[in-house]
Short mmCIF file of C-alpha atoms and ligand atoms in Angstrom, two decimals:
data_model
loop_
_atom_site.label_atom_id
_atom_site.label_comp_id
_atom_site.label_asym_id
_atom_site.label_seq_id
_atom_site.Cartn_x
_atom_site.Cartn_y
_atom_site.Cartn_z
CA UNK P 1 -105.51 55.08 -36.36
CA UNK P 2 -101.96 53.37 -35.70
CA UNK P 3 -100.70 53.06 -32.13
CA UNK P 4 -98.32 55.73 -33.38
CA UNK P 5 -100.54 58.22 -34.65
CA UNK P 6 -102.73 58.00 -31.35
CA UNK P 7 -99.61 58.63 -29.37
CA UNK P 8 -98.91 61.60 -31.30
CA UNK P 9 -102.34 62.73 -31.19
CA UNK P 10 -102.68 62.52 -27.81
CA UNK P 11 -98.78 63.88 -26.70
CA UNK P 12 -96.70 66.40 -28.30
CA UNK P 13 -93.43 64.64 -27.78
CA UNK P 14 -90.53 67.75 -28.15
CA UNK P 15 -87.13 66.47 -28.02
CA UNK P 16 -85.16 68.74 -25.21
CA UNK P 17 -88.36 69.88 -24.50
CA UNK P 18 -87.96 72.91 -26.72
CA UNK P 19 -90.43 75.29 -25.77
CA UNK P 20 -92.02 73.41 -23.22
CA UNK P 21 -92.66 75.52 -20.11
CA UNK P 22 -91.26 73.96 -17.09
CA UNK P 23 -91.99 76.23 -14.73
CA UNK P 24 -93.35 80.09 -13.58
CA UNK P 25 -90.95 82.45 -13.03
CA UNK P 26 -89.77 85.98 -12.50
CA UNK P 27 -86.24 85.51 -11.60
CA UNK P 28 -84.60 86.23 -15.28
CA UNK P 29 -86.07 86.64 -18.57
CA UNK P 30 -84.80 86.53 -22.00
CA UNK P 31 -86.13 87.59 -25.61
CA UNK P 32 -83.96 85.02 -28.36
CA UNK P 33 -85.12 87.25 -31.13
CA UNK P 34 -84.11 90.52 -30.09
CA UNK P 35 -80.83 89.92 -27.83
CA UNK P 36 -82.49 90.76 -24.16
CA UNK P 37 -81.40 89.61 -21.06
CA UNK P 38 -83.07 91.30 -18.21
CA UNK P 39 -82.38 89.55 -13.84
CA UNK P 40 -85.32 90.55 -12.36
CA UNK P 41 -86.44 93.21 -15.00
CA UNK P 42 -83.11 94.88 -15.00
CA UNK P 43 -81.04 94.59 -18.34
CA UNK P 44 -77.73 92.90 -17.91
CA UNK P 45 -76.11 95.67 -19.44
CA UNK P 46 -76.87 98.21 -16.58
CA UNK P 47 -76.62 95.48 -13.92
CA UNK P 48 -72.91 94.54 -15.95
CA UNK P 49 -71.77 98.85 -15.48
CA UNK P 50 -73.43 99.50 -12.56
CA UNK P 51 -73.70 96.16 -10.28
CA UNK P 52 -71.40 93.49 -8.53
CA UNK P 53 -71.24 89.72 -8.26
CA UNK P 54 -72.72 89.43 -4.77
CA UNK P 55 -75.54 92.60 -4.66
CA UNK P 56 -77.01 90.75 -8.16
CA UNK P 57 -76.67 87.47 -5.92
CA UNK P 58 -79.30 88.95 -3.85
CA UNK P 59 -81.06 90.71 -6.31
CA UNK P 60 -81.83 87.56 -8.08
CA UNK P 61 -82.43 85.49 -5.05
CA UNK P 62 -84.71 87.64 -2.92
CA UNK P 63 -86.20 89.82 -5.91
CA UNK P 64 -85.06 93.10 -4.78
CA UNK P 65 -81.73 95.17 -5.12
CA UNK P 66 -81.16 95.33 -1.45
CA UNK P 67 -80.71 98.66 0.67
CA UNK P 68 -76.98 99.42 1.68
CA UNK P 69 -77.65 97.82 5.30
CA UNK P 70 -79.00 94.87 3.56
CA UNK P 71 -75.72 94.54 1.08
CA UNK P 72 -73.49 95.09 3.66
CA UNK P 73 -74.72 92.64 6.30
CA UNK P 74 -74.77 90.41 3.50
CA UNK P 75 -71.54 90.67 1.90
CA UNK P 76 -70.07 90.61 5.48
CA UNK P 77 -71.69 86.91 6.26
CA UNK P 78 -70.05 85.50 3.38
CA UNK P 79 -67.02 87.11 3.61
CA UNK P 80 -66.89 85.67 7.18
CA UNK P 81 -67.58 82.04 5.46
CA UNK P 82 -65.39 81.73 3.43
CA UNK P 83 -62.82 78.91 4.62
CA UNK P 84 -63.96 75.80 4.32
CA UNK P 85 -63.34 72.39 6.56
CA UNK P 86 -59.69 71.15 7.22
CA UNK P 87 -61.49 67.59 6.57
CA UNK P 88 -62.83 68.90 3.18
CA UNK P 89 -59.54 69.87 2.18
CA UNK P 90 -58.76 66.38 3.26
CA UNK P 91 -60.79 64.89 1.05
CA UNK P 92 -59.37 66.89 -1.92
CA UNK P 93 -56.26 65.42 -1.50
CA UNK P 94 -56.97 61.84 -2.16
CA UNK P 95 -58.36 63.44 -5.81
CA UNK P 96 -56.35 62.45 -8.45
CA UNK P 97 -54.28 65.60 -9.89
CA UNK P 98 -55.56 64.95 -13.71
CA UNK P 99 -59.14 64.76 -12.61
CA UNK P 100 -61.18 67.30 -13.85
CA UNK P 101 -61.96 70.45 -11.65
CA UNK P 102 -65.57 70.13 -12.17
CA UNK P 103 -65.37 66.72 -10.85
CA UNK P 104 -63.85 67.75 -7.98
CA UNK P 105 -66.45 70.13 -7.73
CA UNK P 106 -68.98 68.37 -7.75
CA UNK P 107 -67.31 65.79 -5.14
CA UNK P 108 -67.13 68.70 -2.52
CA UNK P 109 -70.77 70.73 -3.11
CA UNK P 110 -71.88 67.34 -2.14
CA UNK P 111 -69.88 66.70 0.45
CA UNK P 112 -70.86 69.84 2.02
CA UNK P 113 -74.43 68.15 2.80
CA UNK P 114 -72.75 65.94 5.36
CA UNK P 115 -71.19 68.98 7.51
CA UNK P 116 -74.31 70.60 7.40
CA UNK P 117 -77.29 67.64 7.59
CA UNK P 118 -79.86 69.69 9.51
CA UNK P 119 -82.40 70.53 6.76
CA UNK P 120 -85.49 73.14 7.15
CA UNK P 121 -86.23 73.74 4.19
CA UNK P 122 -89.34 76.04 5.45
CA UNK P 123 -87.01 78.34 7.44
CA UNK P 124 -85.95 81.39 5.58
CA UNK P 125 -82.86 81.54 8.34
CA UNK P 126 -82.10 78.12 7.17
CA UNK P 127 -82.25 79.29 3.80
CA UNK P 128 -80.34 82.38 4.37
CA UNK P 129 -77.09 80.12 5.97
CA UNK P 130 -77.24 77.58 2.37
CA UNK P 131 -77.04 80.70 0.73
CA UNK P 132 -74.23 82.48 2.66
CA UNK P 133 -72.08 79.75 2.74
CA UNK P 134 -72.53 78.19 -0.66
CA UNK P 135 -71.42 81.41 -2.29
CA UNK P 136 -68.56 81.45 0.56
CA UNK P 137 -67.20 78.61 -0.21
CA UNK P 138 -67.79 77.27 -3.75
CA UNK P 139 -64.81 79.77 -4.57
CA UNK P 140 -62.38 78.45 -2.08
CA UNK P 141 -62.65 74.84 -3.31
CA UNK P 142 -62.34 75.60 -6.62
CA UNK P 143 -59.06 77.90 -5.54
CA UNK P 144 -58.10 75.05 -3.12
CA UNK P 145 -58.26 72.24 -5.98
CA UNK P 146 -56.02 74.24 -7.88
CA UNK P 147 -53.45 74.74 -5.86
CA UNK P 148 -53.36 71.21 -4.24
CA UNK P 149 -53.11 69.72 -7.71
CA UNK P 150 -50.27 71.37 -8.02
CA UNK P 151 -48.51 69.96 -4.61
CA UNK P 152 -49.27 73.27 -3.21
CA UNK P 153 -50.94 73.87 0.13
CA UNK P 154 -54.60 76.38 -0.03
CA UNK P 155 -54.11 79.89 0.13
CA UNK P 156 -56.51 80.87 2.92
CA UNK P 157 -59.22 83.45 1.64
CA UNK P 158 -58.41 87.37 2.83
CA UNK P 159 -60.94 88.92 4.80
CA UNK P 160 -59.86 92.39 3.35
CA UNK P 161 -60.34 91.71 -0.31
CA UNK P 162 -63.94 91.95 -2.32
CA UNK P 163 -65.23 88.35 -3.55
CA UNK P 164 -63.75 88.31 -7.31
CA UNK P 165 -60.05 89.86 -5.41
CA UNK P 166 -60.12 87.21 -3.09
CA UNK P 167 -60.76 84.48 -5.61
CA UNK P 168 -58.16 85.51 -8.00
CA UNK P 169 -56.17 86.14 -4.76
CA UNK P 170 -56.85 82.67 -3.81
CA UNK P 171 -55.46 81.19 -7.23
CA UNK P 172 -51.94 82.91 -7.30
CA UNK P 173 -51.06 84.38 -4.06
CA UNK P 174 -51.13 87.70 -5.70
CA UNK P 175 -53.38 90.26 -5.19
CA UNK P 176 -54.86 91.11 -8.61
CA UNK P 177 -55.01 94.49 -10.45
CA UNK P 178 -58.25 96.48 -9.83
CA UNK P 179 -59.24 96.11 -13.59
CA UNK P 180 -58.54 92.25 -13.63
CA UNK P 181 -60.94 92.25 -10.50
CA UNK P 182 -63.33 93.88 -11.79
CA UNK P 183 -63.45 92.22 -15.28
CA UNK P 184 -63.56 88.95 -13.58
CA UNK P 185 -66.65 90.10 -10.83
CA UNK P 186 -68.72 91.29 -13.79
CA UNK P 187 -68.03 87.89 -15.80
CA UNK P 188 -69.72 86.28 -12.54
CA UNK P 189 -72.45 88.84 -12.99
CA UNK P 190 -72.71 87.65 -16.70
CA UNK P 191 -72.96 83.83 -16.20
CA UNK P 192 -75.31 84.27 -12.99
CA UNK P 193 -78.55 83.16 -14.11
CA UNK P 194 -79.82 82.18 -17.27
CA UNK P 195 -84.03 81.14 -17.54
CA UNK P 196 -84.57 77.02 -18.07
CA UNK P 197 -81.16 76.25 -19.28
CA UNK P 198 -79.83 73.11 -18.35
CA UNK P 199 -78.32 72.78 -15.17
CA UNK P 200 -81.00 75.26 -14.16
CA UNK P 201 -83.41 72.52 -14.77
CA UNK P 202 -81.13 69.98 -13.14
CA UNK P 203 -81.27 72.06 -9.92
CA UNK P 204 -85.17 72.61 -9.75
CA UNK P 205 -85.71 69.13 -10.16
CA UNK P 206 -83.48 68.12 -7.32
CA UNK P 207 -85.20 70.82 -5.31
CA UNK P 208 -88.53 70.02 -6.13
CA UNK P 209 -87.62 66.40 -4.56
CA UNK P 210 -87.08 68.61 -1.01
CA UNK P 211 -83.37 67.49 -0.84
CA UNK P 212 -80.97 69.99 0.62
CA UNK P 213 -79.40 72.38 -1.07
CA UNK P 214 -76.01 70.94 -1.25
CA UNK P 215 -77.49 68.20 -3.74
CA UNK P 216 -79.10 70.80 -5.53
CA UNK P 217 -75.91 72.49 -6.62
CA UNK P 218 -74.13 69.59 -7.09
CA UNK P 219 -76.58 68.02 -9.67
CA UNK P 220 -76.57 71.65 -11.30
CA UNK P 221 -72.93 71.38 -11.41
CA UNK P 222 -72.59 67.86 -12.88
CA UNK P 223 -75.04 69.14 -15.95
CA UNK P 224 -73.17 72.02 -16.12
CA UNK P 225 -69.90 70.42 -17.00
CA UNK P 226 -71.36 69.11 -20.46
CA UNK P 227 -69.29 70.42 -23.50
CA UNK P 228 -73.04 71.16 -24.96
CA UNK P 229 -73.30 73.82 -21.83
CA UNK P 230 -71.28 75.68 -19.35
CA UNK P 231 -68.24 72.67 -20.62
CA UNK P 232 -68.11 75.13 -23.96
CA UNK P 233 -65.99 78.07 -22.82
CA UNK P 234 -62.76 75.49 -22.32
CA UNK P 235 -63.53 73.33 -25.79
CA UNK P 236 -63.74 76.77 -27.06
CA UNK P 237 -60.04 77.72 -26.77
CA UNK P 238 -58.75 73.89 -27.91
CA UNK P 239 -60.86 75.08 -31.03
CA UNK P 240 -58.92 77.98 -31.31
CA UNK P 241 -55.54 76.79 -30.38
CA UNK P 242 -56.67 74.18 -33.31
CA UNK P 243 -57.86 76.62 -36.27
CA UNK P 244 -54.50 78.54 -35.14
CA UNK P 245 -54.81 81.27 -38.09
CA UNK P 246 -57.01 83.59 -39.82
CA UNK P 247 -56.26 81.55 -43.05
CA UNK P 248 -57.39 78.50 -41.84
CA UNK P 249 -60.76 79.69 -40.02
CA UNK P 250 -63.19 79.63 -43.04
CA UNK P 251 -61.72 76.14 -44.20
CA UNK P 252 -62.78 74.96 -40.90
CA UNK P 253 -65.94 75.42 -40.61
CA UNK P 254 -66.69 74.53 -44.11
CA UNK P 255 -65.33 71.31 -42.54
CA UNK P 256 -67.43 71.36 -40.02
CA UNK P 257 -70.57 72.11 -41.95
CA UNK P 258 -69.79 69.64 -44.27
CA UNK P 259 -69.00 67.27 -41.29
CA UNK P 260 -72.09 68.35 -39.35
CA UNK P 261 -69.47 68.85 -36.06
CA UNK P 262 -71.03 71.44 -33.97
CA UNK P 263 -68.69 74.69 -33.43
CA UNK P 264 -68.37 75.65 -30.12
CA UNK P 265 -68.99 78.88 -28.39
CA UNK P 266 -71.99 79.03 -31.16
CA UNK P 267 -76.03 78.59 -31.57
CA UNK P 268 -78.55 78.43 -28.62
CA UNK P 269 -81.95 77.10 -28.10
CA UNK P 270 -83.20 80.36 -27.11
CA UNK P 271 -81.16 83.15 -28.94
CA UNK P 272 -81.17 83.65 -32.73
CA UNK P 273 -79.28 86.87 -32.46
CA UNK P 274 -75.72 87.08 -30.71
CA UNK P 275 -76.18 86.60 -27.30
CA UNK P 276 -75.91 89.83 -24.69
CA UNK P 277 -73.06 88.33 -22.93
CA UNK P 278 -70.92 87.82 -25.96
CA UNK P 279 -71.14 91.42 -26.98
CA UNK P 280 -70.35 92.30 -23.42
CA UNK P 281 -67.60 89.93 -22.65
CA UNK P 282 -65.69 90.74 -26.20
CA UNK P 283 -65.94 94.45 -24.82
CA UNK P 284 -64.30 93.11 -21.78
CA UNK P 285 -61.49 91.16 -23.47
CA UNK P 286 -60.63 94.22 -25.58
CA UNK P 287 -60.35 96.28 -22.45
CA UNK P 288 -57.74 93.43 -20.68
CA UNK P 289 -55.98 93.52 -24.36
CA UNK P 290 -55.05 97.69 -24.04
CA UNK P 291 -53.90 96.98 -21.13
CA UNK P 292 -52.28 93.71 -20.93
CA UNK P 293 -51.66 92.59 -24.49
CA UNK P 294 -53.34 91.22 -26.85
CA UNK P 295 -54.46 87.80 -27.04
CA UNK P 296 -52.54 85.38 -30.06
CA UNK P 297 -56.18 83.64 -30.92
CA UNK P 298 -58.29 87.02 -30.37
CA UNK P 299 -58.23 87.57 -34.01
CA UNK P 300 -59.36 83.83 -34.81
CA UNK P 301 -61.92 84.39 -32.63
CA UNK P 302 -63.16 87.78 -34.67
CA UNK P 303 -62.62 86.09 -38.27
CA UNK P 304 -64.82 82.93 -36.40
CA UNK P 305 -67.38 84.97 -35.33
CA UNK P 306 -67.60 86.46 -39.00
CA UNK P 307 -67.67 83.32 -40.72
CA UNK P 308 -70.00 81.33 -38.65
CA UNK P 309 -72.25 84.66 -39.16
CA UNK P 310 -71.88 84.64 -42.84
CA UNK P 311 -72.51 80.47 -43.27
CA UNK P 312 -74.79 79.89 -40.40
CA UNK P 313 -76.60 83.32 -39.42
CA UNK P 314 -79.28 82.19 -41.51
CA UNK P 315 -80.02 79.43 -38.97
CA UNK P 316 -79.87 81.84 -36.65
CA UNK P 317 -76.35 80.67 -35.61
CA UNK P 318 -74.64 83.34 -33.50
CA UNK P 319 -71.32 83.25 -30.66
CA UNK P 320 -72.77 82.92 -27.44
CA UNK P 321 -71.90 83.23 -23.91
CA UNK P 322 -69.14 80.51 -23.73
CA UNK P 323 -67.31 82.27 -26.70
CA UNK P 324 -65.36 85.09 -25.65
CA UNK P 325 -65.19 84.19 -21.92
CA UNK P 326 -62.22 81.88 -22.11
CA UNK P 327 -60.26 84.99 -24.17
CA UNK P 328 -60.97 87.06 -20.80
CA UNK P 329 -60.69 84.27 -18.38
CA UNK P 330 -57.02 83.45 -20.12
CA UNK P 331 -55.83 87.13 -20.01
CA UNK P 332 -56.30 87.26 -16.06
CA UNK P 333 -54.32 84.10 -15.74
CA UNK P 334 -56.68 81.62 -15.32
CA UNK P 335 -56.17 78.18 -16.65
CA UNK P 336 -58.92 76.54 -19.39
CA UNK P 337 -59.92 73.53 -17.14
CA UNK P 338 -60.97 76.27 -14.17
CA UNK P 339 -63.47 78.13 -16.81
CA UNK P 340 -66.38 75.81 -16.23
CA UNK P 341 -66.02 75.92 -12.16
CA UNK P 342 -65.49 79.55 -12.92
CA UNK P 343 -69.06 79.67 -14.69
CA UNK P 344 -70.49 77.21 -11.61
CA UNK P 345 -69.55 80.06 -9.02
CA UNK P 346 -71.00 82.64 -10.99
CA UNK P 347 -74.56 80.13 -12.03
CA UNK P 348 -74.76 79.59 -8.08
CA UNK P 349 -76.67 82.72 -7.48
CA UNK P 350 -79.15 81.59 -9.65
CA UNK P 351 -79.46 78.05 -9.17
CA UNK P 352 -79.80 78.90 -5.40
CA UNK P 353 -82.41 81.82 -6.80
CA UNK P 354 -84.44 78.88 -8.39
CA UNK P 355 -84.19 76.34 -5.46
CA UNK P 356 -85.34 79.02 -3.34
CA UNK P 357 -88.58 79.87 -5.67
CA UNK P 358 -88.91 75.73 -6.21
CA UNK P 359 -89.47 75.59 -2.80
CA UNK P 360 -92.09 78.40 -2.31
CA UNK P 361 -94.48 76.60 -4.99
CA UNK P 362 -93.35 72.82 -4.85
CA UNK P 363 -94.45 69.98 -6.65
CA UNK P 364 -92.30 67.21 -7.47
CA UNK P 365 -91.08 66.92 -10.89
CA UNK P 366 -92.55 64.06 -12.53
CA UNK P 367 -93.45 64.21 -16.34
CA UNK P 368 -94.37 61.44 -18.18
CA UNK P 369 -93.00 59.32 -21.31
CA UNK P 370 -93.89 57.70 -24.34
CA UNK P 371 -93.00 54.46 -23.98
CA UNK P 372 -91.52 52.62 -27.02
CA UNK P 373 -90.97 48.91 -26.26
CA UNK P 374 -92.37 45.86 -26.31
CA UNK P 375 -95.40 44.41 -23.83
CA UNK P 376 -95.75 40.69 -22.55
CA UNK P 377 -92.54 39.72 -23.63
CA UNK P 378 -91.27 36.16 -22.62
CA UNK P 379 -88.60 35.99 -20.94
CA UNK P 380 -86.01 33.89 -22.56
CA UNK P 381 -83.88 31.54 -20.48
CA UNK P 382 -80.34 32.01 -20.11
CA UNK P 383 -79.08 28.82 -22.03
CA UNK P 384 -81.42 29.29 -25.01
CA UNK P 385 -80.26 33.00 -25.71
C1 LIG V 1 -74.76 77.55 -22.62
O1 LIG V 1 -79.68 77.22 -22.35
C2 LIG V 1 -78.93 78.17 -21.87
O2 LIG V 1 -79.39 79.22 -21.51
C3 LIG V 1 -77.46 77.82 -21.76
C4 LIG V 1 -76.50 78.97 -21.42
C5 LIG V 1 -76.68 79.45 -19.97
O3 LIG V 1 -76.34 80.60 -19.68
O4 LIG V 1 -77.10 78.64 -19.12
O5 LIG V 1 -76.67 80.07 -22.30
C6 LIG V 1 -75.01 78.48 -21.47
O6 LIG V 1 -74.91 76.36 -22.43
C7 LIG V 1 -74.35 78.11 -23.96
C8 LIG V 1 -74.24 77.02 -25.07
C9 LIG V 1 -72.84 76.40 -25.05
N1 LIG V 1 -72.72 75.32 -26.00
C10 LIG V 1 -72.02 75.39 -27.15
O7 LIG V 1 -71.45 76.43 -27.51
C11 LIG V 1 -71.92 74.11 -27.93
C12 LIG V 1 -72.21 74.37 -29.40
N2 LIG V 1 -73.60 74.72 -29.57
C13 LIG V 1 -74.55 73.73 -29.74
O8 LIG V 1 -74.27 72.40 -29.70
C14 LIG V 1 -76.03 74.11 -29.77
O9 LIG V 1 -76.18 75.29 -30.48
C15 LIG V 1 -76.70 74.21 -28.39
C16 LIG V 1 -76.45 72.97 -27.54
C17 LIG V 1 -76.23 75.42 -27.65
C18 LIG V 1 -78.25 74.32 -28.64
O10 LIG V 1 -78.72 73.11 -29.12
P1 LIG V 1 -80.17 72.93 -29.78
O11 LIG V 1 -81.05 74.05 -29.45
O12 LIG V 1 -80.61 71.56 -29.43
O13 LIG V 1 -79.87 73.03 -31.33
P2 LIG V 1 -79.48 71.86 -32.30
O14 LIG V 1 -78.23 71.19 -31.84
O15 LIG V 1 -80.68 70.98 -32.51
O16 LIG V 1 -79.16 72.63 -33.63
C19 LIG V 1 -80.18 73.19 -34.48
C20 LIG V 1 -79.56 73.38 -35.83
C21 LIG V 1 -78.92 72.10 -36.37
O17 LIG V 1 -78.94 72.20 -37.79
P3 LIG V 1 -80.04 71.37 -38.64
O18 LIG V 1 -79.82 69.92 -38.31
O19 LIG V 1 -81.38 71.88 -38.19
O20 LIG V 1 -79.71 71.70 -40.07
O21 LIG V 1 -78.48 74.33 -35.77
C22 LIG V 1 -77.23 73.68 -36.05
C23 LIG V 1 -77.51 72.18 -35.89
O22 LIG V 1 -76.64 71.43 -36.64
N3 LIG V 1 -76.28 74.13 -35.04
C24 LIG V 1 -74.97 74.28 -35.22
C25 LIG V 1 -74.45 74.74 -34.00
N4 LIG V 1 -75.46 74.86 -33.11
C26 LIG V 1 -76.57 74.49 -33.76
N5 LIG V 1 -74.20 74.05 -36.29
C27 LIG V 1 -72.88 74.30 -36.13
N6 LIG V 1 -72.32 74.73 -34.96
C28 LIG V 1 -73.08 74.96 -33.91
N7 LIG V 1 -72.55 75.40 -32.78
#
């Protein structure tokens, strides 16, 4: 038997650790073969008509739709968090202007460790207040960034308006159209939690190290920002702005097949069908196009989608979640480099939901590796290299 053989005898190495379980769970659950996205048993589709942002928040992270009491005192806290340091906002301004926004970010989830060191990671009040105010205030940075980029000061957050109203409040100064508010609060409700993705993963193993919780979202946030992940919805729209017409859409992905270039907004490790959120969030686009005009790429998109179906479905190839978000995201005003933050406020709720259920069961994450190199090696002298 060859060293190699015995290795692979004894491990099954899986690159990206497809199918590997890393964890128990009961948080989310999704079935790749039949389209099924269900937060805590409850389809997305009922929980996208019937639910908002913040009561799935607590669904996911305390496993029960809460009572009207529990919603209220609830959505009341974080209203009532909101604002975030003067010294924070400090720190923002020495960011350069072209930086990205989920560099900046990241920068400030971090920072928010240092205004908030004490750590009891055993007290559920303790957890309660990471919660509250990470929800709070991951919004108003991302609003804040925005506007200071711009030379402009931050548009304190409105006690009177609902979380989505007060974020899109928070970007323009102008209180936003009921529909646009809604549209945008059931996106969040869309990108809130998604099983082992990524950044998921990134945020249970910088839990399961007992850190606090303001390193666990900003680790979750730096993997989100990948153009492989949440970084998707903005490459999608350069994509489209690229393609520019329904000629030139089947030419380029031939191109890209031929070229093996990925296309974005497409495939997933877990679905094989078109994902749940795509078919909901072109639903949503097409409301925001009746009744503020339609988008110039929308019919790319839909000529995209059929192509990449017709070449690719076969692989199981299908748009998913980052596809038709930037068409909505666009159409309420928002600029491309704010839709990754955008998916990091919604993906909060359930990183926090999987810190939180880390912590309950912990053991540190520590897997193991097949190691590749060399053993007893000399080492080699500097001058006779
Ligand atoms: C998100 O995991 C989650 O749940 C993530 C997410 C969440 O809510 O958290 O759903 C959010 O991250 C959505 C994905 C956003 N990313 C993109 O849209 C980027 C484009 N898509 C891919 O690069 C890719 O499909 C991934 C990253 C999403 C999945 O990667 P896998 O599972 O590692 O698949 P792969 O790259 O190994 O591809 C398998 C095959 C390959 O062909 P073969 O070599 O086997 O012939 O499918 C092909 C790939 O070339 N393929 C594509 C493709 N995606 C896969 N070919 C063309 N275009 C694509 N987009």
């Amino acid at each position: 038997m060859t060293v190699a053989s015995e290795i692979k005898a004894t491990f099954e190495f899986k690159p990206g650790l497809e199918g590997v379980p890393a964890t128990m769970s009961s948080i989310s659950f999704v079935d790749g073969q039949k389209g099924i996205l269900e937060y805590r048993g409850i389809p997305i589709q009922e929980l996208a008509e019937k639910s908002t942002f913040l009561e799935t928040c607590y669904l996911l992270i305390w496993g029960e739709l809460p009572t009207k009491q529990e919603l209220e005192a609830f959505e009341h806290e974080i209203r009532y968090h909101r604002r975030i340091k003067y010294r924070i906002r400090d720190m923002m301004k020495c960011f350069p202007e072209s930086g990205h926004p989920m560099d900046a970010l990241q920068a400030c989830a971090a920072a928010l460790g240092l205004f908030y060191s004490r750590r009891a990671l055993d007290d559920p009040a303790y957890i309660r207040a990471a919660v509250v105010r990470l929800l709070a205030k991951i919004p108003t940075m991302v609003a804040a960034f925005q506007m200071m980029r711009k030379g402009n000061d931050p548009i304190q957050p409105r006690d009177d308006l609902d979380y989505s109203a007060n974020f899109l409040y928070m970007l323009t100064e102008q209180e936003p159209d009921p529909l646009a508010a809604r549209v945008f609060d059931i996106c969040l409700m869309l990108h809130a939690e998604h099983t082992m993705n990524a950044s998921t993963f990134s945020a249970r193993v910088t839990a399961s190290t007992l850190t606090d919780p303001y390193a666990v979202v900003a680790s979750a946030v730096g993997t989100l920002a990948g153009p492989l992940h949440g970084g998707a919805n903005e490459e999608v729209m350069t994509m489209l702005a690229e393609i520019g017409t329904v000629e030139n859409v089947r030419p380029y992905v031939e191109h890209c097949i031929q070229n093996k270039k990925k296309i974005m907004g497409f495939g997933h490790r877990v679905y094989k069908v078109k994902d749940p959120r795509a078919t909901i969030l072109q639903n949503l686009a097409e409301k925001l196009f009746e009744k503020f005009g339609r988008d110039k790429y929308y019919d790319v998109a839909v000529e995209l989608e059929k192509v990449v179906a017709e070449k690719l479905g076969h692989k199981g190839i299908y748009a998913n979640v980052d596809f038709y978000s930037g068409l909505v995201y666009r159409k309420l005003g928002i600029p491309d480099d704010l839709f990754t933050p955008i998916f990091a406020i919604a993906r909060v709720g359930g990183w926090l939901a999987h810190w939180k259920e880390q912590l309950a069961e912990n053991r540190i994450y520590r897997p193991t590796q097949i190691y590749t190199g060399s053993h007893q090696a000399p080492y080699v002298p500097i001058e006779e290299r």
